[in-house]
Amino acid sequence: MKKTIAFVVFEGFQLVDMAAVAVFELANDCPGGPFYDLMLLSEHGGPVRSSSGVKVDSIAFDAHVYDTVMVTGSMSPVVSSPRFIDFLRQSCAASRRTASICTGAFLLAEAELLNGRRVTTHWAQARELQHLYPKTRVEEDRIFINDGNIWTSAGMTACIDLSLALVEQDLGTANARLIARMMVVYHRRSGGQSQFSALLEMEAKSDRIQSALSYAKRNLAKELSVDELADAAHLSRRQFSRAFRNETGKSPAKAVEALRVEAARAMLEDSSHSIDVVARETGFSDTERMRRAFLRTVGQPPQAVKRASRLGKM
């Protein structure tokens, strides 16, 4: 029997959230499918305009029981009507799973569905969510979180990671990996992974410094001395060190450490590799050096990151 996935939209929703629909569409092509019926719901039905101006067709809220209700988000939290909130309370109480994308978490919180729950949302709105709804437990630096039958995700492309996780729960890891490949994305980022990228945050302004950063990310298992990075940038050691700090705000050593921590964190969350193996493959000379780097960057040791990831998958 096919499962009904209901996407809740409203005036000003973000069109990028519809990428989540594509995940379930592709899931229907997996062996044994189709597995899902997909629906777009809105308070009044009919065309609904997204924040980009593109309209989508929808059907009006009804008393139907849905397997999964997914509430889309917007550029900023929306003001909802009592009828909208009542629908969320009733439909989510009857559904197997309830999920929010980006600021859709504000709507679930308004419906009192997130009280006492661990949740996330777009990093730019996380503190506001916690302030407005103090009964929630907001973890702002997460891709998605599953707490009971409630799933919440960060914004933008995190809707793909969330949807892949839901499909993985239904159809298994192999099918989720196949769908990820079809969508040309990394097999979903773990829920505990940071919303931020060390490489993006450094934002090199010149091609030469960007080349050095890209070289470092591809070769984290190497020693990556300043001389080696300078060669990759086709600059002298002195020119490179000065230009690197001016463009990124970090020394080459600190930048490499940030890239190593990011790679190590992803390995700890997405694999069964031991701490020793992760340290070796990401260029830390030993586990103690990696532990100190994690404490400086993440605020907790690698063992805690790995343990939290396991708990998040239960």
Tab-separated table of C-alpha atoms in Angstrom:
chain	number	residue	atom	x	y	z
A	1	MET	CA	0.000	0.000	0.000
A	2	LYS	CA	1.381	3.378	-1.013
A	3	LYS	CA	2.171	5.984	1.629
A	4	THR	CA	0.763	9.496	1.200
A	5	ILE	CA	3.290	12.308	1.628
A	6	ALA	CA	1.525	15.655	2.097
A	7	PHE	CA	3.543	18.837	1.551
A	8	VAL	CA	1.951	21.855	3.208
A	9	VAL	CA	2.493	25.116	1.292
A	10	PHE	CA	1.381	28.703	1.881
A	11	GLU	CA	1.799	32.124	0.264
A	12	GLY	CA	5.507	32.957	0.192
A	13	PHE	CA	6.844	29.442	0.703
A	14	GLN	CA	10.319	28.784	-0.696
A	15	LEU	CA	10.327	26.965	-4.013
A	16	VAL	CA	13.627	25.238	-3.189
A	17	ASP	CA	11.699	23.143	-0.655
A	18	MET	CA	10.061	21.371	-3.581
A	19	ALA	CA	13.382	19.594	-4.119
A	20	ALA	CA	12.112	17.328	-1.352
A	21	VAL	CA	9.303	16.216	-3.673
A	22	ALA	CA	11.884	15.018	-6.203
A	23	VAL	CA	13.370	12.620	-3.645
A	24	PHE	CA	10.058	10.801	-3.217
A	25	GLU	CA	9.385	10.964	-6.966
A	26	LEU	CA	12.639	9.102	-7.612
A	27	ALA	CA	11.865	6.691	-4.780
A	28	ASN	CA	8.790	5.611	-6.720
A	29	ASP	CA	11.104	4.361	-9.483
A	30	CYS	CA	13.003	2.048	-7.125
A	31	PRO	CA	12.407	-1.723	-7.493
A	32	GLY	CA	9.018	-2.663	-6.083
A	33	GLY	CA	7.636	0.860	-6.445
A	34	PRO	CA	5.730	3.072	-6.602
A	35	PHE	CA	5.753	3.566	-2.853
A	36	TYR	CA	4.353	7.077	-2.414
A	37	ASP	CA	1.432	9.291	-3.383
A	38	LEU	CA	2.516	12.935	-3.321
A	39	MET	CA	0.170	15.819	-2.538
A	40	LEU	CA	0.459	19.581	-2.116
A	41	LEU	CA	-1.917	21.000	0.494
A	42	SER	CA	-2.815	24.577	1.393
A	43	GLU	CA	-5.412	26.220	3.583
A	44	HIS	CA	-7.755	27.203	0.759
A	45	GLY	CA	-6.531	25.088	-2.161
A	46	GLY	CA	-5.836	26.322	-5.681
A	47	PRO	CA	-2.716	28.167	-6.889
A	48	VAL	CA	-0.224	29.160	-4.194
A	49	ARG	CA	2.496	31.695	-4.973
A	50	SER	CA	6.034	30.941	-3.792
A	51	SER	CA	8.529	33.587	-2.665
A	52	SER	CA	9.980	33.556	-6.199
A	53	GLY	CA	6.591	34.273	-7.763
A	54	VAL	CA	6.198	30.787	-9.232
A	55	LYS	CA	2.809	29.270	-8.410
A	56	VAL	CA	1.987	25.656	-7.609
A	57	ASP	CA	-1.414	23.970	-7.584
A	58	SER	CA	-2.686	22.631	-4.281
A	59	ILE	CA	-5.744	21.054	-2.727
A	60	ALA	CA	-7.470	22.386	0.373
A	61	PHE	CA	-6.939	20.962	3.837
A	62	ASP	CA	-9.258	18.073	4.640
A	63	ALA	CA	-9.694	15.332	7.212
A	64	HIS	CA	-7.630	12.802	5.250
A	65	VAL	CA	-5.087	10.787	7.243
A	66	TYR	CA	-1.599	11.159	5.776
A	67	ASP	CA	1.387	8.922	6.369
A	68	THR	CA	3.786	11.883	6.473
A	69	VAL	CA	3.060	15.606	6.716
A	70	MET	CA	5.892	17.902	5.603
A	71	VAL	CA	5.568	21.639	6.279
A	72	THR	CA	7.565	23.868	3.947
A	73	GLY	CA	9.409	27.018	5.005
A	74	SER	CA	9.838	30.612	3.917
A	75	MET	CA	12.426	33.366	3.961
A	76	SER	CA	11.128	34.422	7.373
A	77	PRO	CA	8.567	32.981	9.815
A	78	VAL	CA	4.979	33.362	8.595
A	79	VAL	CA	1.859	34.406	10.481
A	80	SER	CA	-0.648	31.570	10.290
A	81	SER	CA	-4.393	31.440	10.813
A	82	PRO	CA	-6.104	29.458	13.598
A	83	ARG	CA	-7.488	27.095	10.941
A	84	PHE	CA	-3.977	26.447	9.626
A	85	ILE	CA	-2.692	25.614	13.113
A	86	ASP	CA	-5.720	23.429	13.891
A	87	PHE	CA	-5.072	21.463	10.706
A	88	LEU	CA	-1.463	20.870	11.735
A	89	ARG	CA	-2.490	19.669	15.187
A	90	GLN	CA	-5.111	17.273	13.862
A	91	SER	CA	-3.266	15.926	10.822
A	92	CYS	CA	0.035	15.513	12.628
A	93	ALA	CA	-1.638	13.711	15.524
A	94	ALA	CA	-3.014	11.178	13.046
A	95	SER	CA	0.065	10.826	10.815
A	96	ARG	CA	2.983	8.436	11.245
A	97	ARG	CA	5.539	11.209	10.776
A	98	THR	CA	5.563	14.974	10.808
A	99	ALA	CA	8.395	17.021	9.328
A	100	SER	CA	9.279	20.665	8.829
A	101	ILE	CA	11.681	22.250	6.375
A	102	CYS	CA	13.512	25.438	7.314
A	103	THR	CA	11.166	27.903	9.061
A	104	GLY	CA	8.311	25.421	8.821
A	105	ALA	CA	9.470	24.581	12.352
A	106	PHE	CA	7.859	27.831	13.550
A	107	LEU	CA	4.467	26.553	12.381
A	108	LEU	CA	4.916	23.235	14.168
A	109	ALA	CA	6.027	25.108	17.282
A	110	GLU	CA	2.968	27.378	17.096
A	111	ALA	CA	0.843	24.219	16.989
A	112	GLU	CA	2.656	23.072	20.164
A	113	LEU	CA	4.003	20.011	18.373
A	114	LEU	CA	7.627	20.764	19.269
A	115	ASN	CA	7.275	21.220	23.027
A	116	GLY	CA	10.104	19.350	24.736
A	117	ARG	CA	11.512	18.242	21.380
A	118	ARG	CA	15.027	18.566	19.998
A	119	VAL	CA	14.610	20.577	16.796
A	120	THR	CA	16.495	22.580	14.208
A	121	THR	CA	15.771	25.193	11.556
A	122	HIS	CA	17.753	27.503	9.290
A	123	TRP	CA	20.724	28.820	11.264
A	124	ALA	CA	19.658	32.434	10.677
A	125	GLN	CA	16.309	31.830	12.420
A	126	ALA	CA	17.368	29.386	15.144
A	127	ARG	CA	17.709	31.884	17.982
A	128	GLU	CA	14.374	33.470	17.164
A	129	LEU	CA	12.721	30.043	17.249
A	130	GLN	CA	14.189	29.358	20.682
A	131	HIS	CA	13.163	32.815	21.936
A	132	LEU	CA	9.574	32.636	20.691
A	133	TYR	CA	9.048	29.016	21.708
A	134	PRO	CA	11.142	28.380	24.836
A	135	LYS	CA	9.649	24.914	25.333
A	136	THR	CA	11.548	23.721	22.245
A	137	ARG	CA	15.156	22.562	22.426
A	138	VAL	CA	16.731	24.222	19.399
A	139	GLU	CA	20.051	22.904	18.084
A	140	GLU	CA	21.009	25.511	15.524
A	141	ASP	CA	24.019	23.815	13.907
A	142	ARG	CA	22.295	20.664	12.616
A	143	ILE	CA	21.225	19.554	9.150
A	144	PHE	CA	18.181	17.718	10.479
A	145	ILE	CA	16.964	16.180	13.732
A	146	ASN	CA	14.634	13.267	14.402
A	147	ASP	CA	12.920	13.263	17.801
A	148	GLY	CA	10.253	10.592	18.040
A	149	ASN	CA	7.897	10.968	15.086
A	150	ILE	CA	8.913	14.608	14.566
A	151	TRP	CA	11.584	15.542	12.013
A	152	THR	CA	12.914	19.069	11.521
A	153	SER	CA	15.552	20.296	9.093
A	154	ALA	CA	17.714	23.281	8.321
A	155	GLY	CA	16.945	25.422	5.300
A	156	MET	CA	17.560	25.329	1.573
A	157	THR	CA	19.116	22.060	0.333
A	158	ALA	CA	18.793	20.427	3.764
A	159	CYS	CA	15.302	19.403	2.609
A	160	ILE	CA	17.010	16.859	0.353
A	161	ASP	CA	18.977	15.363	3.253
A	162	LEU	CA	15.811	15.195	5.342
A	163	SER	CA	13.834	13.494	2.577
A	164	LEU	CA	16.619	11.003	1.888
A	165	ALA	CA	16.601	10.117	5.588
A	166	LEU	CA	12.838	9.537	5.487
A	167	VAL	CA	13.166	7.348	2.390
A	168	GLU	CA	16.032	5.469	4.026
A	169	GLN	CA	13.777	4.770	7.008
A	170	ASP	CA	11.112	3.378	4.658
A	171	LEU	CA	13.088	1.675	1.882
A	172	GLY	CA	16.575	1.088	3.284
A	173	THR	CA	20.040	2.501	2.777
A	174	ALA	CA	20.643	1.016	-0.679
A	175	ASN	CA	17.626	2.753	-2.209
A	176	ALA	CA	18.458	6.045	-0.485
A	177	ARG	CA	21.979	5.875	-1.918
A	178	LEU	CA	20.604	5.173	-5.389
A	179	ILE	CA	18.284	8.181	-5.185
A	180	ALA	CA	21.124	10.393	-3.961
A	181	ARG	CA	23.215	9.347	-6.966
A	182	MET	CA	20.333	10.123	-9.312
A	183	MET	CA	20.060	13.580	-7.740
A	184	VAL	CA	23.845	14.034	-8.018
A	185	VAL	CA	24.232	14.687	-4.300
A	186	TYR	CA	26.328	13.134	-1.578
A	187	HIS	CA	24.441	10.255	0.059
A	188	ARG	CA	22.709	12.265	2.627
A	189	ARG	CA	24.630	14.371	5.096
A	190	SER	CA	24.052	13.053	8.585
A	191	GLY	CA	21.661	14.984	10.757
A	192	GLY	CA	24.450	15.952	13.109
A	193	GLN	CA	26.597	17.484	10.412
A	194	SER	CA	27.204	21.214	10.620
A	195	GLN	CA	25.142	23.601	8.467
A	196	PHE	CA	28.393	25.412	7.682
A	197	SER	CA	31.339	24.537	5.458
A	198	ALA	CA	34.849	25.495	6.538
A	199	LEU	CA	35.823	25.970	2.893
A	200	LEU	CA	32.912	28.338	2.235
A	201	GLU	CA	33.438	30.299	5.439
A	202	MET	CA	37.031	31.114	4.478
A	203	GLU	CA	35.936	32.624	1.137
A	204	ALA	CA	39.237	33.085	-0.659
A	205	LYS	CA	39.081	36.091	-2.970
A	206	SER	CA	41.789	35.092	-5.456
A	207	ASP	CA	42.069	32.013	-7.639
A	208	ARG	CA	45.532	31.281	-6.241
A	209	ILE	CA	44.434	31.075	-2.618
A	210	GLN	CA	41.319	29.160	-3.649
A	211	SER	CA	43.568	26.693	-5.480
A	212	ALA	CA	45.609	26.199	-2.318
A	213	LEU	CA	42.468	25.572	-0.258
A	214	SER	CA	41.097	23.119	-2.812
A	215	TYR	CA	44.455	21.340	-2.926
A	216	ALA	CA	44.453	21.071	0.860
A	217	LYS	CA	40.939	19.624	0.940
A	218	ARG	CA	41.886	16.988	-1.658
A	219	ASN	CA	45.060	16.016	0.189
A	220	LEU	CA	44.213	16.145	3.883
A	221	ALA	CA	46.088	12.901	4.587
A	222	LYS	CA	49.352	14.608	3.601
A	223	GLU	CA	51.435	16.787	5.914
A	224	LEU	CA	50.438	19.945	3.994
A	225	SER	CA	53.277	22.252	4.913
A	226	VAL	CA	53.153	25.962	4.114
A	227	ASP	CA	55.712	25.379	1.353
A	228	GLU	CA	53.491	22.727	-0.259
A	229	LEU	CA	50.446	25.000	-0.161
A	230	ALA	CA	52.491	27.920	-1.502
A	231	ASP	CA	53.561	25.731	-4.434
A	232	ALA	CA	49.908	24.897	-5.120
A	233	ALA	CA	49.182	28.629	-5.234
A	234	HIS	CA	52.277	29.355	-7.360
A	235	LEU	CA	53.526	31.885	-4.795
A	236	SER	CA	56.604	32.210	-2.647
A	237	ARG	CA	56.205	31.115	0.970
A	238	ARG	CA	56.251	34.722	2.195
A	239	GLN	CA	53.801	35.979	-0.441
A	240	PHE	CA	51.496	33.038	0.187
A	241	SER	CA	51.378	33.385	3.981
A	242	ARG	CA	50.592	37.097	3.765
A	243	ALA	CA	47.973	36.722	1.019
A	244	PHE	CA	46.360	33.718	2.701
A	245	ARG	CA	45.816	35.514	6.005
A	246	ASN	CA	44.578	38.668	4.265
A	247	GLU	CA	41.963	36.734	2.280
A	248	THR	CA	40.787	34.135	4.793
A	249	GLY	CA	41.530	35.714	8.150
A	250	LYS	CA	43.358	32.551	9.182
A	251	SER	CA	46.888	31.238	9.082
A	252	PRO	CA	47.450	28.318	6.671
A	253	ALA	CA	47.869	25.968	9.646
A	254	LYS	CA	44.547	27.010	11.223
A	255	ALA	CA	42.766	26.722	7.886
A	256	VAL	CA	44.078	23.204	7.312
A	257	GLU	CA	43.040	22.251	10.840
A	258	ALA	CA	39.492	23.509	10.177
A	259	LEU	CA	39.286	21.465	6.965
A	260	ARG	CA	40.592	18.379	8.755
A	261	VAL	CA	38.087	18.732	11.583
A	262	GLU	CA	35.242	19.139	9.087
A	263	ALA	CA	36.309	16.013	7.161
A	264	ALA	CA	36.873	14.023	10.352
A	265	ARG	CA	33.483	15.028	11.729
A	266	ALA	CA	31.755	13.867	8.553
A	267	MET	CA	33.572	10.511	8.729
A	268	LEU	CA	32.679	10.033	12.385
A	269	GLU	CA	29.012	10.735	11.704
A	270	ASP	CA	28.642	8.832	8.438
A	271	SER	CA	30.761	5.710	8.919
A	272	SER	CA	31.759	3.000	11.357
A	273	HIS	CA	35.461	3.884	11.161
A	274	SER	CA	37.364	3.947	14.424
A	275	ILE	CA	38.772	7.162	15.874
A	276	ASP	CA	42.280	5.971	14.936
A	277	VAL	CA	41.348	5.420	11.282
A	278	VAL	CA	39.591	8.784	11.026
A	279	ALA	CA	42.596	10.575	12.536
A	280	ARG	CA	44.955	8.913	10.082
A	281	GLU	CA	42.849	9.470	6.967
A	282	THR	CA	42.248	13.148	7.708
A	283	GLY	CA	45.894	13.960	8.355
A	284	PHE	CA	46.019	14.207	12.135
A	285	SER	CA	49.243	12.584	13.285
A	286	ASP	CA	47.497	10.916	16.232
A	287	THR	CA	44.153	10.805	18.037
A	288	GLU	CA	45.298	13.197	20.764
A	289	ARG	CA	46.085	15.876	18.195
A	290	MET	CA	42.651	15.341	16.652
A	291	ARG	CA	41.009	15.515	20.082
A	292	ARG	CA	42.632	18.879	20.835
A	293	ALA	CA	41.603	20.230	17.415
A	294	PHE	CA	37.996	19.128	17.969
A	295	LEU	CA	37.875	20.779	21.378
A	296	ARG	CA	39.109	24.039	19.856
A	297	THR	CA	36.785	23.941	16.850
A	298	VAL	CA	33.701	21.928	17.810
A	299	GLY	CA	33.796	22.279	21.587
A	300	GLN	CA	33.639	18.542	22.227
A	301	PRO	CA	35.922	15.542	21.610
A	302	PRO	CA	35.560	13.183	18.624
A	303	GLN	CA	34.113	10.447	20.842
A	304	ALA	CA	31.218	12.723	21.823
A	305	VAL	CA	30.516	13.587	18.176
A	306	LYS	CA	30.444	9.916	17.217
A	307	ARG	CA	28.227	9.035	20.180
A	308	ALA	CA	25.772	11.850	19.389
A	309	SER	CA	25.574	10.675	15.778
A	310	ARG	CA	24.705	7.128	16.856
A	311	LEU	CA	21.973	8.415	19.163
A	312	GLY	CA	20.566	10.576	16.372
A	313	LYS	CA	20.170	7.529	14.121
A	314	MET	CA	18.187	5.501	16.660
